[in-house]
mmCIF file of C-alpha atoms in Angstrom:
data_model
loop_
_atom_site.group_PDB
_atom_site.id
_atom_site.type_symbol
_atom_site.label_atom_id
_atom_site.label_comp_id
_atom_site.label_asym_id
_atom_site.label_seq_id
_atom_site.Cartn_x
_atom_site.Cartn_y
_atom_site.Cartn_z
ATOM 1 C CA MET A 1 -4.955 32.159 -10.905
ATOM 2 C CA THR A 2 -1.221 31.383 -9.748
ATOM 3 C CA THR A 3 -0.324 28.295 -8.237
ATOM 4 C CA TYR A 4 1.152 29.037 -4.349
ATOM 5 C CA VAL A 5 4.026 26.333 -3.737
ATOM 6 C CA GLN A 6 6.069 26.322 -0.842
ATOM 7 C CA THR A 7 9.801 26.672 -2.063
ATOM 8 C CA ALA A 8 12.830 25.198 -0.791
ATOM 9 C CA VAL A 9 15.489 27.026 1.134
ATOM 10 C CA ASP A 10 18.455 28.237 -1.106
ATOM 11 C CA PRO A 11 21.597 26.531 0.459
ATOM 12 C CA ALA A 12 23.249 29.847 -0.659
ATOM 13 C CA GLU A 13 21.314 31.574 2.155
ATOM 14 C CA ASP A 14 21.362 28.538 4.777
ATOM 15 C CA THR A 15 22.594 30.743 8.094
ATOM 16 C CA ARG A 16 22.245 28.011 10.278
ATOM 17 C CA PRO A 17 25.581 27.698 12.397
ATOM 18 C CA PRO A 18 27.736 24.512 11.836
ATOM 19 C CA ASP A 19 27.589 21.785 14.163
ATOM 20 C CA SER A 20 29.265 22.045 17.546
ATOM 21 C CA ASP A 21 31.623 19.368 18.614
ATOM 22 C CA ARG A 22 28.943 17.817 21.231
ATOM 23 C CA SER A 23 26.169 17.664 18.054
ATOM 24 C CA ARG A 24 28.950 15.573 16.096
ATOM 25 C CA ALA A 25 30.004 13.508 18.897
ATOM 26 C CA GLU A 26 26.279 12.671 19.490
ATOM 27 C CA ASN A 27 25.492 11.768 16.040
ATOM 28 C CA SER A 28 28.786 9.311 15.854
ATOM 29 C CA LEU A 29 27.332 7.820 18.960
ATOM 30 C CA ALA A 30 23.853 7.577 17.693
ATOM 31 C CA ARG A 31 25.313 5.638 14.302
ATOM 32 C CA LYS A 32 27.385 3.391 16.699
ATOM 33 C CA LEU A 33 24.026 2.141 18.565
ATOM 34 C CA VAL A 34 21.712 2.005 15.508
ATOM 35 C CA ALA A 35 24.693 0.182 13.395
ATOM 36 C CA PRO A 36 24.029 -3.652 15.447
ATOM 37 C CA ALA A 37 20.498 -3.496 14.765
ATOM 38 C CA LEU A 38 20.954 -2.450 11.358
ATOM 39 C CA VAL A 39 23.103 -5.181 10.243
ATOM 40 C CA LEU A 40 21.115 -7.532 12.067
ATOM 41 C CA MET A 41 17.873 -6.211 9.984
ATOM 42 C CA LEU A 42 19.812 -6.400 6.960
ATOM 43 C CA LEU A 43 21.001 -10.181 7.802
ATOM 44 C CA VAL A 44 17.098 -11.225 8.449
ATOM 45 C CA THR A 45 15.851 -9.226 5.300
ATOM 46 C CA ALA A 46 18.556 -10.201 2.793
ATOM 47 C CA PHE A 47 19.055 -13.837 4.136
ATOM 48 C CA PRO A 48 15.501 -15.314 3.255
ATOM 49 C CA MET A 49 15.671 -13.118 -0.053
ATOM 50 C CA LEU A 50 19.192 -14.552 -1.480
ATOM 51 C CA ARG A 51 17.768 -18.154 -0.334
ATOM 52 C CA ALA A 52 14.660 -17.637 -2.443
ATOM 53 C CA LEU A 53 16.735 -16.399 -5.378
ATOM 54 C CA TYR A 54 18.783 -19.639 -5.069
ATOM 55 C CA LEU A 55 16.189 -22.024 -4.941
ATOM 56 C CA SER A 56 14.284 -20.503 -8.009
ATOM 57 C CA LEU A 57 17.195 -22.125 -9.853
ATOM 58 C CA PHE A 58 16.122 -25.420 -8.943
ATOM 59 C CA ASN A 59 13.328 -27.989 -9.836
ATOM 60 C CA TYR A 60 12.553 -28.408 -5.866
ATOM 61 C CA SER A 61 10.073 -30.333 -4.602
ATOM 62 C CA LEU A 62 9.582 -31.072 -0.722
ATOM 63 C CA THR A 63 7.805 -34.328 -1.866
ATOM 64 C CA ASP A 64 10.606 -35.633 -3.524
ATOM 65 C CA PRO A 65 13.969 -33.598 -1.974
ATOM 66 C CA ASP A 66 16.351 -36.040 -3.228
ATOM 67 C CA ALA A 67 15.328 -35.168 -6.791
ATOM 68 C CA ARG A 68 16.173 -31.745 -6.827
ATOM 69 C CA GLU A 69 17.744 -30.536 -9.980
ATOM 70 C CA PHE A 70 19.414 -27.232 -11.268
ATOM 71 C CA VAL A 71 17.319 -26.056 -14.098
ATOM 72 C CA GLY A 72 18.667 -22.339 -14.380
ATOM 73 C CA LEU A 73 16.021 -19.894 -15.195
ATOM 74 C CA ALA A 74 13.789 -22.583 -16.402
ATOM 75 C CA ASN A 75 11.305 -21.735 -13.388
ATOM 76 C CA TYR A 76 10.953 -18.310 -14.469
ATOM 77 C CA ALA A 77 10.158 -19.307 -17.825
ATOM 78 C CA THR A 78 7.720 -21.470 -16.617
ATOM 79 C CA ALA A 79 5.808 -18.761 -14.386
ATOM 80 C CA LEU A 80 6.120 -16.162 -17.372
ATOM 81 C CA SER A 81 4.725 -18.313 -20.092
ATOM 82 C CA ASP A 82 1.741 -19.358 -17.913
ATOM 83 C CA TRP A 83 -1.393 -17.798 -18.307
ATOM 84 C CA LEU A 84 -2.627 -18.123 -14.656
ATOM 85 C CA PHE A 85 0.591 -15.893 -13.810
ATOM 86 C CA TRP A 86 -0.699 -13.113 -15.929
ATOM 87 C CA LYS A 87 -4.167 -13.545 -14.849
ATOM 88 C CA THR A 88 -3.237 -13.227 -11.097
ATOM 89 C CA THR A 89 -0.808 -10.142 -12.021
ATOM 90 C CA LEU A 90 -3.932 -8.454 -13.568
ATOM 91 C CA ASN A 91 -6.064 -8.972 -10.495
ATOM 92 C CA THR A 92 -3.207 -7.778 -8.126
ATOM 93 C CA VAL A 93 -2.928 -4.611 -10.324
ATOM 94 C CA GLY A 94 -6.624 -4.406 -10.634
ATOM 95 C CA ILE A 95 -6.882 -4.182 -6.960
ATOM 96 C CA MET A 96 -4.061 -2.284 -6.196
ATOM 97 C CA ILE A 97 -5.392 0.555 -8.707
ATOM 98 C CA ILE A 98 -8.371 1.052 -7.720
ATOM 99 C CA THR A 99 -8.482 0.683 -3.621
ATOM 100 C CA VAL A 100 -5.525 3.059 -4.073
ATOM 101 C CA ALA A 101 -7.824 5.321 -5.659
ATOM 102 C CA VAL A 102 -10.783 5.146 -3.745
ATOM 103 C CA GLU A 103 -8.484 5.261 -0.083
ATOM 104 C CA LEU A 104 -6.718 8.221 -1.727
ATOM 105 C CA VAL A 105 -10.514 10.307 -2.536
ATOM 106 C CA ILE A 106 -12.173 9.153 0.966
ATOM 107 C CA GLY A 107 -8.495 9.485 2.993
ATOM 108 C CA PHE A 108 -8.348 13.134 1.613
ATOM 109 C CA ALA A 109 -11.810 13.942 2.830
ATOM 110 C CA PHE A 110 -11.342 12.221 6.284
ATOM 111 C CA ALA A 111 -8.177 14.070 6.704
ATOM 112 C CA MET A 112 -9.535 17.314 5.688
ATOM 113 C CA VAL A 113 -12.245 16.709 8.557
ATOM 114 C CA MET A 114 -9.273 15.699 11.083
ATOM 115 C CA HIS A 115 -7.785 18.862 10.339
ATOM 116 C CA LYS A 116 -10.717 21.382 10.255
ATOM 117 C CA VAL A 117 -12.768 19.822 12.986
ATOM 118 C CA ILE A 118 -12.704 22.130 16.251
ATOM 119 C CA PHE A 119 -14.742 20.024 18.501
ATOM 120 C CA ALA A 120 -14.387 16.719 19.837
ATOM 121 C CA ARG A 121 -11.242 15.983 17.908
ATOM 122 C CA GLY A 122 -9.929 13.205 19.547
ATOM 123 C CA VAL A 123 -13.493 11.548 19.438
ATOM 124 C CA ILE A 124 -13.797 12.320 16.138
ATOM 125 C CA ARG A 125 -10.263 11.273 15.058
ATOM 126 C CA THR A 126 -9.968 7.954 17.039
ATOM 127 C CA SER A 127 -13.313 7.160 15.206
ATOM 128 C CA ILE A 128 -12.214 7.393 12.083
ATOM 129 C CA LEU A 129 -8.780 5.323 12.288
ATOM 130 C CA ILE A 130 -10.640 2.241 14.573
ATOM 131 C CA PRO A 131 -11.083 0.118 11.243
ATOM 132 C CA TYR A 132 -7.028 0.498 11.120
ATOM 133 C CA GLY A 133 -6.395 -0.999 14.139
ATOM 134 C CA VAL A 134 -8.494 -4.314 13.607
ATOM 135 C CA ILE A 135 -6.175 -7.276 12.194
ATOM 136 C CA THR A 136 -7.021 -7.879 8.663
ATOM 137 C CA VAL A 137 -7.780 -11.542 9.040
ATOM 138 C CA VAL A 138 -10.807 -10.401 11.346
ATOM 139 C CA SER A 139 -11.320 -7.667 9.263
ATOM 140 C CA GLY A 140 -11.794 -10.213 6.112
ATOM 141 C CA PHE A 141 -13.958 -12.581 8.030
ATOM 142 C CA ALA A 142 -16.177 -9.572 9.269
ATOM 143 C CA TRP A 143 -16.821 -8.512 5.581
ATOM 144 C CA GLN A 144 -17.124 -12.101 4.606
ATOM 145 C CA PHE A 145 -20.301 -12.282 7.242
ATOM 146 C CA ALA A 146 -21.514 -9.228 5.973
ATOM 147 C CA PHE A 147 -21.343 -10.055 2.116
ATOM 148 C CA SER A 148 -22.908 -13.424 3.119
ATOM 149 C CA ASN A 149 -26.229 -14.575 1.297
ATOM 150 C CA THR A 150 -27.616 -16.303 4.331
ATOM 151 C CA ASN A 151 -26.533 -14.065 7.360
ATOM 152 C CA GLY A 152 -25.197 -10.788 6.114
ATOM 153 C CA PHE A 153 -26.794 -7.327 5.761
ATOM 154 C CA VAL A 154 -25.380 -6.072 2.592
ATOM 155 C CA ASN A 155 -28.273 -8.153 0.548
ATOM 156 C CA SER A 156 -30.975 -6.154 2.446
ATOM 157 C CA TRP A 157 -29.456 -2.713 2.474
ATOM 158 C CA LEU A 158 -28.967 -2.701 -1.253
ATOM 159 C CA PRO A 159 -31.892 -2.460 -2.829
ATOM 160 C CA PHE A 160 -30.822 -3.230 -6.320
ATOM 161 C CA THR A 161 -29.722 -6.661 -4.926
ATOM 162 C CA PRO A 162 -31.986 -9.823 -4.144
ATOM 163 C CA ASP A 163 -32.289 -10.971 -0.672
ATOM 164 C CA ASP A 164 -30.383 -14.612 -1.771
ATOM 165 C CA PHE A 165 -27.677 -12.915 -4.177
ATOM 166 C CA ASN A 166 -24.510 -14.881 -3.516
ATOM 167 C CA TRP A 167 -21.755 -12.347 -3.551
ATOM 168 C CA PHE A 168 -18.878 -14.912 -3.619
ATOM 169 C CA GLY A 169 -20.801 -16.791 -6.550
ATOM 170 C CA GLN A 170 -19.110 -15.310 -9.448
ATOM 171 C CA TYR A 171 -15.845 -13.168 -10.364
ATOM 172 C CA TRP A 172 -16.796 -9.493 -10.073
ATOM 173 C CA SER A 173 -18.953 -9.267 -7.184
ATOM 174 C CA SER A 174 -16.366 -11.442 -5.230
ATOM 175 C CA MET A 175 -13.462 -9.054 -6.261
ATOM 176 C CA LEU A 176 -15.725 -6.422 -5.050
ATOM 177 C CA ALA A 177 -16.472 -7.829 -1.534
ATOM 178 C CA ILE A 178 -12.417 -8.427 -1.604
ATOM 179 C CA MET A 179 -12.122 -4.876 -2.512
ATOM 180 C CA ALA A 180 -14.514 -3.409 -0.196
ATOM 181 C CA SER A 181 -12.821 -5.220 2.905
ATOM 182 C CA GLU A 182 -9.739 -3.654 1.862
ATOM 183 C CA ILE A 183 -10.834 -0.113 1.430
ATOM 184 C CA TRP A 184 -12.521 -0.326 4.939
ATOM 185 C CA LYS A 185 -9.779 -1.529 6.591
ATOM 186 C CA THR A 186 -6.595 0.619 5.075
ATOM 187 C CA THR A 187 -8.512 4.204 4.314
ATOM 188 C CA PRO A 188 -7.583 5.665 7.954
ATOM 189 C CA PHE A 189 -3.780 4.782 7.264
ATOM 190 C CA MET A 190 -4.268 6.554 3.953
ATOM 191 C CA SER A 191 -6.265 9.635 5.774
ATOM 192 C CA LEU A 192 -3.276 9.620 8.314
ATOM 193 C CA LEU A 193 -0.501 10.378 6.372
ATOM 194 C CA LEU A 194 -2.470 12.980 4.374
ATOM 195 C CA LEU A 195 -3.313 14.677 7.131
ATOM 196 C CA ALA A 196 0.476 14.994 8.082
ATOM 197 C CA GLY A 197 0.554 16.483 4.797
ATOM 198 C CA LEU A 198 -2.026 18.760 4.994
ATOM 199 C CA ALA A 199 -0.673 20.040 8.311
ATOM 200 C CA GLN A 200 2.384 21.140 6.515
ATOM 201 C CA VAL A 201 0.260 23.465 4.097
ATOM 202 C CA SER A 202 0.654 27.391 5.040
ATOM 203 C CA GLU A 203 -1.704 28.623 6.543
ATOM 204 C CA ASP A 204 -0.692 32.384 5.487
ATOM 205 C CA MET A 205 -0.675 31.095 1.342
ATOM 206 C CA LEU A 206 -4.513 29.887 1.915
ATOM 207 C CA GLU A 207 -5.135 33.238 3.641
ATOM 208 C CA ALA A 208 -3.366 35.024 0.704
ATOM 209 C CA ALA A 209 -5.314 33.093 -1.865
ATOM 210 C CA LYS A 210 -8.590 33.689 -0.395
ATOM 211 C CA VAL A 211 -7.466 37.686 -0.198
ATOM 212 C CA ASP A 212 -7.190 37.038 -3.911
ATOM 213 C CA GLY A 213 -10.646 35.962 -4.668
ATOM 214 C CA ALA A 214 -10.108 32.452 -4.745
ATOM 215 C CA THR A 215 -12.709 30.100 -4.141
ATOM 216 C CA TRP A 216 -12.495 26.691 -2.052
ATOM 217 C CA TRP A 217 -12.200 24.645 -4.887
ATOM 218 C CA GLN A 218 -9.487 26.771 -6.545
ATOM 219 C CA ARG A 219 -7.345 26.874 -3.156
ATOM 220 C CA LEU A 220 -7.714 23.298 -3.169
ATOM 221 C CA PHE A 221 -6.080 22.489 -6.511
ATOM 222 C CA LYS A 222 -3.947 25.954 -6.402
ATOM 223 C CA VAL A 223 -2.645 25.747 -3.135
ATOM 224 C CA ILE A 224 -3.506 22.849 -0.745
ATOM 225 C CA LEU A 225 -2.801 20.003 -3.192
ATOM 226 C CA PRO A 226 0.046 21.161 -4.922
ATOM 227 C CA ASN A 227 1.729 21.641 -1.521
ATOM 228 C CA MET A 228 0.964 17.997 -0.470
ATOM 229 C CA ARG A 229 2.633 16.515 -2.947
ATOM 230 C CA ALA A 230 5.326 14.623 -1.414
ATOM 231 C CA ALA A 231 2.524 13.475 1.343
ATOM 232 C CA ILE A 232 0.111 12.139 -1.343
ATOM 233 C CA MET A 233 3.266 10.438 -2.978
ATOM 234 C CA VAL A 234 4.395 8.580 0.217
ATOM 235 C CA ALA A 235 0.814 7.772 0.979
ATOM 236 C CA VAL A 236 0.207 6.347 -2.542
ATOM 237 C CA LEU A 237 3.296 4.549 -2.158
ATOM 238 C CA PHE A 238 2.983 3.022 0.734
ATOM 239 C CA ARG A 239 -0.532 2.000 0.070
ATOM 240 C CA ALA A 240 0.378 0.750 -3.300
ATOM 241 C CA LEU A 241 2.803 -1.686 -2.171
ATOM 242 C CA ASP A 242 0.835 -3.020 0.658
ATOM 243 C CA ALA A 243 -2.084 -3.336 -1.715
ATOM 244 C CA TYR A 244 0.203 -5.167 -4.271
ATOM 245 C CA ARG A 245 0.909 -7.872 -1.764
ATOM 246 C CA ILE A 246 -2.626 -8.326 -1.019
ATOM 247 C CA PHE A 247 -3.138 -12.046 0.689
ATOM 248 C CA ASP A 248 -5.267 -12.101 3.947
ATOM 249 C CA ASN A 249 -8.542 -10.845 2.542
ATOM 250 C CA ILE A 250 -8.197 -13.151 -0.397
ATOM 251 C CA PHE A 251 -7.215 -16.252 1.351
ATOM 252 C CA VAL A 252 -10.363 -15.856 4.277
ATOM 253 C CA MET A 253 -12.912 -14.532 1.945
ATOM 254 C CA THR A 254 -12.814 -16.540 -0.952
ATOM 255 C CA ALA A 255 -9.361 -18.914 -1.071
ATOM 256 C CA GLY A 256 -8.856 -17.656 -4.467
ATOM 257 C CA ALA A 257 -11.947 -19.401 -5.780
ATOM 258 C CA ASN A 258 -13.867 -17.723 -9.217
ATOM 259 C CA GLY A 259 -10.150 -16.460 -10.256
ATOM 260 C CA THR A 260 -9.679 -14.133 -7.350
ATOM 261 C CA GLU A 261 -5.948 -15.048 -6.755
ATOM 262 C CA SER A 262 -3.653 -12.718 -6.349
ATOM 263 C CA ILE A 263 0.563 -13.118 -6.932
ATOM 264 C CA SER A 264 1.081 -13.643 -3.235
ATOM 265 C CA PHE A 265 -1.773 -16.089 -3.026
ATOM 266 C CA LEU A 266 -0.613 -18.021 -6.326
ATOM 267 C CA THR A 267 2.899 -17.977 -4.548
ATOM 268 C CA TYR A 268 1.285 -19.072 -1.291
ATOM 269 C CA ARG A 269 -0.412 -22.107 -3.120
ATOM 270 C CA GLN A 270 2.895 -23.430 -4.931
ATOM 271 C CA VAL A 271 4.919 -23.572 -1.716
ATOM 272 C CA ILE A 272 2.489 -23.864 1.410
ATOM 273 C CA GLU A 273 0.071 -26.069 -0.295
ATOM 274 C CA GLN A 274 2.099 -27.640 -3.513
ATOM 275 C CA PHE A 275 5.543 -28.132 -1.561
ATOM 276 C CA GLN A 276 6.767 -26.798 -4.997
ATOM 277 C CA LEU A 277 9.916 -24.598 -3.298
ATOM 278 C CA GLY A 278 11.588 -24.302 -6.919
ATOM 279 C CA ILE A 279 8.383 -22.618 -9.274
ATOM 280 C CA GLY A 280 7.518 -21.340 -5.722
ATOM 281 C CA SER A 281 10.874 -19.304 -4.958
ATOM 282 C CA ALA A 282 10.818 -18.240 -9.041
ATOM 283 C CA LEU A 283 7.160 -16.251 -8.290
ATOM 284 C CA SER A 284 8.456 -14.726 -4.829
ATOM 285 C CA VAL A 285 11.538 -13.268 -6.789
ATOM 286 C CA LEU A 286 9.091 -12.202 -9.673
ATOM 287 C CA LEU A 287 6.830 -10.779 -6.957
ATOM 288 C CA PHE A 288 9.336 -8.956 -5.327
ATOM 289 C CA LEU A 289 10.853 -7.356 -8.474
ATOM 290 C CA SER A 290 7.369 -6.169 -9.827
ATOM 291 C CA VAL A 291 7.335 -4.474 -6.258
ATOM 292 C CA LEU A 292 10.225 -2.659 -7.307
ATOM 293 C CA VAL A 293 8.826 -1.570 -10.623
ATOM 294 C CA VAL A 294 5.422 -0.633 -9.029
ATOM 295 C CA ALA A 295 7.328 1.722 -6.029
ATOM 296 C CA PHE A 296 9.747 2.851 -9.217
ATOM 297 C CA VAL A 297 6.696 4.092 -11.633
ATOM 298 C CA ILE A 298 5.183 5.488 -8.921
ATOM 299 C CA VAL A 299 8.184 7.669 -7.853
ATOM 300 C CA LYS A 300 8.667 9.024 -11.240
ATOM 301 C CA LEU A 301 4.892 9.808 -11.854
ATOM 302 C CA PHE A 302 5.121 12.088 -8.921
ATOM 303 C CA ARG A 303 8.551 13.668 -9.337
ATOM 304 C CA VAL A 304 8.966 15.274 -5.942
ATOM 305 C CA ASN A 305 12.327 15.757 -4.320
ATOM 306 C CA LEU A 306 11.835 14.610 -1.023
ATOM 307 C CA ALA A 307 14.774 16.637 0.231
ATOM 308 C CA ASP A 308 13.382 19.638 -1.173
ATOM 309 C CA ALA A 309 9.836 18.957 0.419
ATOM 310 C CA ARG A 310 11.838 18.642 3.708
ATOM 311 C CA GLN A 311 13.426 22.306 2.841
ATOM 312 C CA GLU A 312 16.604 20.421 2.941
ATOM 313 C CA SER A 313 19.895 21.431 0.916
#
């Protein structure tokens, strides 16, 4: 069966009239109004990053600030040669891949429900989105109580676990509890982004595929998903970057016990608990660079031209 994909408008066939003087004046005014906020945002964003990059070049502890010493890239060498850094990186990447994959499947199912439902649409959509309105720390505490072996309900709901099973007593069960909390909290965000992409799929193409005799699965994989690739990329990109910086749920549910630390949590320990600004800043710079790598890989994997997706020249 042929794959039905919406194509971009050929620039040579673009018959839109040129911008009027009023339109150009309004665009110029808009840029002038936005400029101060943009400059302020760049200053607020850039200064901490440059400050962290500067501090990462020093052996600097707040417990002995007078002993600050320039060490160049030694902090980066220390971090990259430490097994704890790579263990936390594996934890972070594992959490990111599993949670985003599960959220993508469940979020797409929720998006289909919100898109197709014909009764009580407002109530159903609001019900699905409620978890995303809960503060992450509150969600973490709620799931910590849910997985508790003294007053939680998870052990009684799962037939294969004993009533006194301690989910936070070992590594894998602790990670499972953390990921369950993360998935419950952020799946609605994924479904919201996918719903926007689902609304862009042409009903005419779906009808044409149906007339051609396509089954529901064929319409899903040949029509719907190919035309949602840009929306799926945006949803995966946003959630992957967010999941890669996971901190709140780990802080609340395990405090990093049983080897459940993420890169963000390791950075927090170095800077806030141990006052090691030098190595902590180096870790934050490495975290920033790894986030850029994750974003680059995702964009390359999907190979989506957002200008084409918006049908712009």
